[in-house]
Coordinates of C-alpha atoms and ligand atoms in Angstrom, one line a residue:
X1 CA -37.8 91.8 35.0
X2 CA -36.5 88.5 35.8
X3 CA -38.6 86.3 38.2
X4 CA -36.7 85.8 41.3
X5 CA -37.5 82.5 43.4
X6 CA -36.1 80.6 46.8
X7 CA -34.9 77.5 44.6
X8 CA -35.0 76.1 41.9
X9 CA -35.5 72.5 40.0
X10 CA -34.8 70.9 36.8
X11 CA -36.5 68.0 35.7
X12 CA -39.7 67.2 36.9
X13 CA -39.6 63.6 37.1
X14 CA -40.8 61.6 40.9
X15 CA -37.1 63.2 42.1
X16 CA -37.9 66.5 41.1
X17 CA -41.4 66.7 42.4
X18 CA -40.5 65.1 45.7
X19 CA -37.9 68.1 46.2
X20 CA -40.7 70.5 44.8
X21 CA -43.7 69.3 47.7
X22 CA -41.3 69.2 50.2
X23 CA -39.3 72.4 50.0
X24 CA -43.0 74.1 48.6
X25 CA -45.1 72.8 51.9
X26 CA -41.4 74.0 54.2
X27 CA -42.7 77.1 53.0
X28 CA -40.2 77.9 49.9
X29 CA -40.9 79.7 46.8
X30 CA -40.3 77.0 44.6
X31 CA -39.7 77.2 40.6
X32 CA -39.9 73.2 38.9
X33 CA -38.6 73.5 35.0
X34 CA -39.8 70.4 33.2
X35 CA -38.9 69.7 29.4
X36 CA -42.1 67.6 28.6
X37 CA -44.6 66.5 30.7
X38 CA -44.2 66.0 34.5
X39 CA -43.6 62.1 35.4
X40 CA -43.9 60.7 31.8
X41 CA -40.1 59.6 31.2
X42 CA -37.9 56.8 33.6
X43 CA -40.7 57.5 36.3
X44 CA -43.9 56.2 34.2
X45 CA -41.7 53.2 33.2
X46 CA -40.8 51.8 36.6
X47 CA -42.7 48.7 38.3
X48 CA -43.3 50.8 41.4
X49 CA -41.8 48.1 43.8
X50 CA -40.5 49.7 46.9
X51 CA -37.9 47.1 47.2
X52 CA -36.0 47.9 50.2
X53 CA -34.9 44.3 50.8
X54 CA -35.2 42.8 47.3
X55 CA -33.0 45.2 45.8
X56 CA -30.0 45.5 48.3
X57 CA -27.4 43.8 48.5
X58 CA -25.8 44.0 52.1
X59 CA -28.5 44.6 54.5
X60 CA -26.6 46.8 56.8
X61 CA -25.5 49.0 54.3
X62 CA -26.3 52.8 53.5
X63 CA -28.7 51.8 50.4
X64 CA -30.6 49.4 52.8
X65 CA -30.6 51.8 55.7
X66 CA -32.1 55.2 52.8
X67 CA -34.7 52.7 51.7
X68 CA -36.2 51.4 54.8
X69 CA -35.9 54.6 56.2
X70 CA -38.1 56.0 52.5
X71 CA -40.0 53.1 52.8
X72 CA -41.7 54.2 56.0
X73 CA -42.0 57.8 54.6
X74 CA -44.8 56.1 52.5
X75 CA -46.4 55.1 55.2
X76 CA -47.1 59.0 55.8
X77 CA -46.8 60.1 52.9
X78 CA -49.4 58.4 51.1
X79 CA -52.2 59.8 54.1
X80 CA -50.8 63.0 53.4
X81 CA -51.1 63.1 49.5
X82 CA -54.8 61.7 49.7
X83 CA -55.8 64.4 51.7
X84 CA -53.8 66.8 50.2
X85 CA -53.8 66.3 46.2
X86 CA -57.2 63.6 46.2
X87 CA -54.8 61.4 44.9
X88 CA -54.7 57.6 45.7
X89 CA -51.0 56.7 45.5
X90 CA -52.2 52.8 45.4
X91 CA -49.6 51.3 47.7
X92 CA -50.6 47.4 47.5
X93 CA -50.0 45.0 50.4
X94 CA -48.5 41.2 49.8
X95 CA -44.8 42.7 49.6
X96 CA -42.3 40.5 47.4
X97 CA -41.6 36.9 47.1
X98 CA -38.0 36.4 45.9
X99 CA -37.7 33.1 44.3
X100 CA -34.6 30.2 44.8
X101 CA -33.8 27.8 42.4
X102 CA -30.9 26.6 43.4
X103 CA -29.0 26.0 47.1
X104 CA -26.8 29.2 46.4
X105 CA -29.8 31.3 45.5
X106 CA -31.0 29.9 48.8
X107 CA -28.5 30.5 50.8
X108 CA -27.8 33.9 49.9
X109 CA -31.4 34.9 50.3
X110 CA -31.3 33.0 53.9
X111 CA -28.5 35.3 55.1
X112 CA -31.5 38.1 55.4
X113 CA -33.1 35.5 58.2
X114 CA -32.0 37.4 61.0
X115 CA -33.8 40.4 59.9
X116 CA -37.6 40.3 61.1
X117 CA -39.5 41.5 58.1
X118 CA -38.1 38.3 56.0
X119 CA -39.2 34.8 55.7
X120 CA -38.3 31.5 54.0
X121 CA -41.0 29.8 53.1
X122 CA -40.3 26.0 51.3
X123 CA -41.8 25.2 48.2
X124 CA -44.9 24.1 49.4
X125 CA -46.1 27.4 51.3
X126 CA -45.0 28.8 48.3
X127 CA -47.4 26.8 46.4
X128 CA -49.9 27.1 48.7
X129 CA -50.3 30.8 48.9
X130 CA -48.8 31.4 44.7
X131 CA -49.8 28.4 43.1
X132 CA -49.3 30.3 40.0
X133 CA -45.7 30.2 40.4
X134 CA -43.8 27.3 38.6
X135 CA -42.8 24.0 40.7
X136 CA -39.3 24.0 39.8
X137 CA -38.0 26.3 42.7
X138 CA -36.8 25.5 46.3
X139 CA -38.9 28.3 47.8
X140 CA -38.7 31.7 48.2
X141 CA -37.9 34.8 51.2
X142 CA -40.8 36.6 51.5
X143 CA -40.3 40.4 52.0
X144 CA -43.8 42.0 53.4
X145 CA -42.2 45.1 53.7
X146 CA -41.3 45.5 50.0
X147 CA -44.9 46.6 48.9
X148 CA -45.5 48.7 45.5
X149 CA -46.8 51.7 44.6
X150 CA -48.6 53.2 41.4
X151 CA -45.5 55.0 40.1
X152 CA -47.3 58.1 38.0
X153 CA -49.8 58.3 41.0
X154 CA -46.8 59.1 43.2
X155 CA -45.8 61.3 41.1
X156 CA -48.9 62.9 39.9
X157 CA -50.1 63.5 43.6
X158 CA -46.5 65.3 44.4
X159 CA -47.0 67.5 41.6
X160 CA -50.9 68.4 42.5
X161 CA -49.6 69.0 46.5
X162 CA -46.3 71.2 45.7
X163 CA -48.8 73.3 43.5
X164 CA -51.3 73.3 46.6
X165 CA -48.6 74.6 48.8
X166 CA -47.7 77.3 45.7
X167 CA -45.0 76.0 43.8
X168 CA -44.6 77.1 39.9
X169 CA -43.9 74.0 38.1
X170 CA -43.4 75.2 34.5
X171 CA -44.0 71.9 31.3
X172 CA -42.5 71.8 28.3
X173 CA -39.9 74.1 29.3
X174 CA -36.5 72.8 28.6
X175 CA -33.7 74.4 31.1
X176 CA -31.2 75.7 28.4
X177 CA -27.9 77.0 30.5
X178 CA -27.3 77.8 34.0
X179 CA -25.1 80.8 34.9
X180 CA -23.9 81.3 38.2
X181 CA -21.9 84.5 39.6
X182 CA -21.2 85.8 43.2
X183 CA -24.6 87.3 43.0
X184 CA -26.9 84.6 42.1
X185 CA -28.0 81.8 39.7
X186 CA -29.5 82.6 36.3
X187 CA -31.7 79.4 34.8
X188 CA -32.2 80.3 31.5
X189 CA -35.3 78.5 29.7
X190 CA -36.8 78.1 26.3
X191 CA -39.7 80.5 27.9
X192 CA -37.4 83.1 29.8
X193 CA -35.0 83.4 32.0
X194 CA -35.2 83.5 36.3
X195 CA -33.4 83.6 39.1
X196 CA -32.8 81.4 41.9
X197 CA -31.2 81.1 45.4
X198 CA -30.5 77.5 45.0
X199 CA -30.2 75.4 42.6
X200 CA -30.9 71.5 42.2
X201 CA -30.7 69.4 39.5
X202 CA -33.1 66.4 39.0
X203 CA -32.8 65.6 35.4
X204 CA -32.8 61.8 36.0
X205 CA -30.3 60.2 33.2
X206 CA -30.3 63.7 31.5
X207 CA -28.7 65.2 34.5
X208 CA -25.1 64.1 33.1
X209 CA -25.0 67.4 31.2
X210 CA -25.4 70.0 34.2
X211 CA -23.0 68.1 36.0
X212 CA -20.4 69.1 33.1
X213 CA -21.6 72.5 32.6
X214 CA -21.2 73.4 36.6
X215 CA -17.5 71.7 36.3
X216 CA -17.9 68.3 37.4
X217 CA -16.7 64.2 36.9
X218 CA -19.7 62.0 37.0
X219 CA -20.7 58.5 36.3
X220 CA -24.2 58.7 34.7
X221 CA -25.5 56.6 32.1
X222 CA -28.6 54.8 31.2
X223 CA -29.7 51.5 31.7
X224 CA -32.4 50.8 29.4
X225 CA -34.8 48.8 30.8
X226 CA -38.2 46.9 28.9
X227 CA -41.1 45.9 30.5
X228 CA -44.5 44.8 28.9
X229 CA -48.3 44.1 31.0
X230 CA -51.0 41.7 30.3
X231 CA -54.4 41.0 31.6
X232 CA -54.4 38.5 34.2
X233 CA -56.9 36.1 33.7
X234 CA -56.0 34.2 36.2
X235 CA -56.4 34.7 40.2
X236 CA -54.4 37.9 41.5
X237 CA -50.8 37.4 42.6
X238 CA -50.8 37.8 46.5
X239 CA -47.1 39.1 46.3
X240 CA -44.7 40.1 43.5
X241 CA -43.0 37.1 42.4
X242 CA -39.0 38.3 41.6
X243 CA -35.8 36.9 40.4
X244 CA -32.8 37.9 39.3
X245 CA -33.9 41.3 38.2
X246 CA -36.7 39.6 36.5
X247 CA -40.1 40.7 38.2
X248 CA -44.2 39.7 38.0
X249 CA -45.9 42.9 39.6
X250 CA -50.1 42.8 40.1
X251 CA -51.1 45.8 39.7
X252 CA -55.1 46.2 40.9
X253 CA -56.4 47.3 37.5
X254 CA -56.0 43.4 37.0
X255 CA -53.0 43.5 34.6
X256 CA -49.5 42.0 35.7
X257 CA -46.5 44.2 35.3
X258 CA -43.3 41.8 34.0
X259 CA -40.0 43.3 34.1
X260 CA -37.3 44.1 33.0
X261 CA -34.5 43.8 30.7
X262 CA -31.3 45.7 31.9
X263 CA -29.0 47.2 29.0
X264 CA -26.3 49.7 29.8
X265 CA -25.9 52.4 27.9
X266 CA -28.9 52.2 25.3
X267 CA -30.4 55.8 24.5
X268 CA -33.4 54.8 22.5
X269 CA -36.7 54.4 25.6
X270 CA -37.9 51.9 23.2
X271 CA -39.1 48.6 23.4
X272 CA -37.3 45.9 21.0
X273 CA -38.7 42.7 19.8
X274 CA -35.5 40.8 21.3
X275 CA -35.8 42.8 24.6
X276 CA -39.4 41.6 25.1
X277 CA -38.6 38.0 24.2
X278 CA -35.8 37.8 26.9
X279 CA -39.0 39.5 29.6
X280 CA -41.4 37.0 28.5
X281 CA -38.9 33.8 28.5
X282 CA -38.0 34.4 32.1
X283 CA -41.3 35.6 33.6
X284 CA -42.6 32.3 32.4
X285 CA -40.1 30.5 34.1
X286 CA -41.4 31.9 37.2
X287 CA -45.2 31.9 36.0
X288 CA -45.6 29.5 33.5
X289 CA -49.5 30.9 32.7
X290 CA -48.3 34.0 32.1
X291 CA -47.4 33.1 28.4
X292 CA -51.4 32.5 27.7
X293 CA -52.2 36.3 29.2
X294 CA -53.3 38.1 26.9
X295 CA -50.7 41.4 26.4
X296 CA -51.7 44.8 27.2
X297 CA -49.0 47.6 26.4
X298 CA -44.6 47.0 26.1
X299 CA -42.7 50.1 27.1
X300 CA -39.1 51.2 28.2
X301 CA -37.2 53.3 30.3
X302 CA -34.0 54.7 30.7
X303 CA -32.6 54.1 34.7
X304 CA -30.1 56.5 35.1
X305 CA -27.1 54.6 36.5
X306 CA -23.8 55.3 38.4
X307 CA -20.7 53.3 38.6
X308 CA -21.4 52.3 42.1
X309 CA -24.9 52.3 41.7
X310 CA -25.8 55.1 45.0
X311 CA -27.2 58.3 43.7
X312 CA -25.9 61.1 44.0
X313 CA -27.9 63.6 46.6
X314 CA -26.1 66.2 47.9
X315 CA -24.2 70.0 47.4
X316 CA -21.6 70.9 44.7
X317 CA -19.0 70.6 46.2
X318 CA -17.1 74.1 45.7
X319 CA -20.8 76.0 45.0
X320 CA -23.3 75.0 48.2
X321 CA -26.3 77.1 46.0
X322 CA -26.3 74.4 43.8
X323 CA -27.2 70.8 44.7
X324 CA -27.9 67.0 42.7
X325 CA -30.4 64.5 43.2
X326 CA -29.8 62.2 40.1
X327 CA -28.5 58.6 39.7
X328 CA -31.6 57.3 41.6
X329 CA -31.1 54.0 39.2
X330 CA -33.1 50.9 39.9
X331 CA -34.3 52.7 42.8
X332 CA -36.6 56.2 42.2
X333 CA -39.8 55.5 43.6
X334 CA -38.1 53.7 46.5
X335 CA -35.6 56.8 47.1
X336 CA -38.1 59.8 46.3
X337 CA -39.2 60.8 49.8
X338 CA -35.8 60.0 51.5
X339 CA -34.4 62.5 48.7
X340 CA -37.5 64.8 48.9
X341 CA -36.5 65.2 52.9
X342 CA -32.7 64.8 52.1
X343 CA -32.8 68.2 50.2
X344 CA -35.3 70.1 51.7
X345 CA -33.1 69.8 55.4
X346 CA -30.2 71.0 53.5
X347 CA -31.6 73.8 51.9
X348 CA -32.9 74.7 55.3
X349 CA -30.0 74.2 56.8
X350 CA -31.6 71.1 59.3
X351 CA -29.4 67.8 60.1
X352 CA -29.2 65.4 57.5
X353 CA -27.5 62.1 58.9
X354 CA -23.7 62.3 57.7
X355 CA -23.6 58.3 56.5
X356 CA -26.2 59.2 54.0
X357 CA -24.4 62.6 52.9
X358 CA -21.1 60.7 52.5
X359 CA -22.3 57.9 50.6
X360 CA -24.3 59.8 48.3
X361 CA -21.7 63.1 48.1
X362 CA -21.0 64.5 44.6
X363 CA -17.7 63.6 43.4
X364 CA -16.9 60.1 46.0
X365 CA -14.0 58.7 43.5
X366 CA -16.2 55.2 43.9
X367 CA -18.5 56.7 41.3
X368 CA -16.0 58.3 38.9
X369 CA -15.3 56.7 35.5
X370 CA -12.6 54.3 35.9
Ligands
LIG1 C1 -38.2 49.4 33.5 C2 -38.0 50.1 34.8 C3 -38.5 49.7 36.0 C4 -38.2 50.3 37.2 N1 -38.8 49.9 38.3 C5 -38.6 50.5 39.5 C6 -39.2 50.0 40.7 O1 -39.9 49.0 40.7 N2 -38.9 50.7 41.9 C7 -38.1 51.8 41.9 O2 -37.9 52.4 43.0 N3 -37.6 52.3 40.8 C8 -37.8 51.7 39.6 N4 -37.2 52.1 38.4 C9 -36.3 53.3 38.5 C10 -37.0 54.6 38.6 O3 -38.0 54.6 37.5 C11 -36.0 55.7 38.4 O4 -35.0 55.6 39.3 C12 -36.7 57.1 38.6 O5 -37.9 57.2 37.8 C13 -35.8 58.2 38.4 O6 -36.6 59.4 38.5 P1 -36.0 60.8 38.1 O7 -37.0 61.8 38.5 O8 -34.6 60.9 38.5 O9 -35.9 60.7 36.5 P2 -37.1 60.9 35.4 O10 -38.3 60.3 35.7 O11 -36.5 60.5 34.1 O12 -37.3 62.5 35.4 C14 -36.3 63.4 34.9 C15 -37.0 64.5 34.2 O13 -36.1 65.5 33.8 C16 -36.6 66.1 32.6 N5 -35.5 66.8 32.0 C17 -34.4 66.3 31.4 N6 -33.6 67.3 30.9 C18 -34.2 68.5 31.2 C19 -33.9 69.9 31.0 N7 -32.8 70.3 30.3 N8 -34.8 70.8 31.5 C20 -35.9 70.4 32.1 N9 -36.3 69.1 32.3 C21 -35.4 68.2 31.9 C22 -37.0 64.9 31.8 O14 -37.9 65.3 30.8 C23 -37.7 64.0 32.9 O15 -39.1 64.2 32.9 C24 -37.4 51.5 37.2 C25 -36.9 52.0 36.0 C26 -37.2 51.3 34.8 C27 -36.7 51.9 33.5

């Protein structure tokens, strides 16, 4: 007989196993299908920088708004998932300190003023709290706020709590086809077949396919990104240093995170000679000492991207059983509790705040291929 649950998930990166703890701990039978091993593609590759402010653009907008409002989600979050998984999620304090080089950077940093979590500091606070960072900048806008977190922690502890609260979350089993009829929805599997109420789909990048198999237009593509670590032997960073998508992340193991290159549609997750070249040539125009640190690992990851870079979080729109969470982009770790909540309230059938359904609704023509 076919195993019949409340929901369930594909992919079992941080997306899939924030929708798994919530919906799991709401009280759902919840079924997580995950083709490898839980957290260990995009998700173990990102920088873990919950960068609200840093990675906006408008600060009034719907992005900014979803990851302020995840942003203090960790706050509970990460109590919860010590006590409930035994797992520290290692949020670090210092925030991040984006860097101006020129007036223009400056002054469209400075338009964030008005907003009480940021602050300019000149280039001698900057120097006096980072004297690591170089002395060719004007200063910099420090974001408190923007703290990090140890991305496969995050995801790790999710995974450990949804299991607590009795989800089934199945590795190394690829979701081959999805059938839907009046009566319900068949996920079949390379290890059998089951049967669901709802449906969502949190394949990261890989989710392009299961938007075309359940009759849909989507923008999703990857955006290979390369990162590499050293050891700092140096003193610790009090705050990320960042610029132009170019980042210098202290983790407390002792090693410095540097990040990332950003390559659109590049399949391979692997990191490339040139790529770390490009890493390491801007980090150390941020960090000069960081080209004497001795390196620890290089790695890449695929950041699965949308035209108009939202994800997409919401219901099919002729088939309500069945609902996305993909497209999460620059912004996973950031997003993950926002779209943990986010699908749990409309699988129960709780208010979900309409901006944040309309921006991220399947279909929005902004997103479509042009
Ligand atoms: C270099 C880099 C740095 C980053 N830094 C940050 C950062 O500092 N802050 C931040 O917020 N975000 C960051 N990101 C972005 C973040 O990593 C992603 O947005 C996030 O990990 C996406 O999570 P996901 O669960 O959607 O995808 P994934 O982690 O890729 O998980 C999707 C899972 O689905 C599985 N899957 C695929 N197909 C199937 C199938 N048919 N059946 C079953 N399972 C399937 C895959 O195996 C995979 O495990 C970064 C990304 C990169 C690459």
């Amino acid at each position: 007989m076919k195993k019949h649950y409340d929901v369930a998930i594909i992919g079992g990166g941080i997306i899939g196993v924030s929708i798994a703890y919530h919906l799991a701990k709401a009280g759902k039978q919840v079924v997580l299908f995950e083709a490898n091993e839980i957290g260990k593609q995009t998700t173990s590759a990102a920088a873990g920088m919950l960068g609200a402010h840093a990675e906006g653009e408008g600060h009034e907008d719907v992005f900014f708004q979803a990851g302020r409002a995840s942003q203090a989600l960790y706050e509970k979050l990460k109590v919860d998932l010590l006590h409930e998984s035994g797992i520290d999620i290692r949020t670090s304090a210092g925030g991040i300190m984006k860097v101006a080089f020129t007036e223009e950077e400056k002054q469209a940093l400075c338009r964030m003023q008005h907003l009480s979590t940021f602050k300019w500091l000149d280039a001698s606070s900057v120097k006096k709290c980072m004297p690591q960072v170089t002395d060719h900048m004007l200063g910099a806008g420090l974001i408190e706020e923007d703290v990090h977190v140890e991305p496969y922690a995050v995801c790790r502890a999710l995974w450990q709590a949804a299991v607590r609260y009795g989800a089934d979350v199945k590795e190394c089993t690829p979701v081959i086809e999805v059938k839907r009829d009046k009566e319900a929805l068949t996920v079949r599997t390379t290890k059998g077949t089951f049967i669901c109420d709802d449906l969502t789909v949190a394949s990261g990048v890989w989710s392009g396919r299961f938007f075309e198999e359940l009759g849909l237009s989507h923008s999703l593509y990857p955006v290979k990104g390369e990162c590499v670590s050293v050891w700092n032997n140096g003193p610790a960073l009090a705050h990320t240093i960042y610029h132009d998508h170019c980042y210098i992340v202290q983790r407390d193991s002792g090693k410095l995170v540097i990040g990332a290159t950003m390559k659109p549609n590049e399949w391979q997750a692997v990191p490339t000679l040139g790529g770390m070249e490009a890493v390491i040539q801007k980090a150390s125009q941020l960090m000069p000492s960081i080209k004497e640190m001795p390196i620890e690992e290089c790695w890449a990851g695929l950041r699965p991207a949308t035209n108009d870079r939202h994800p997409y979080i919401g219901r099919h729109p002729e088939d309500k059983r069945i609902l996305f969470a993909a497209g999460h982009y620059r912004n996973g770790i950031l997003l993950a509790p926002i779209t943990g909540e986010i699908i749990r309230d409309l699988i129960l059938d709780e208010p979900v705040k309409e901006e944040w359904l309309h921006a991220f609704r399947i279909g929005r023509k902004e997103a479509l291929f042009v």
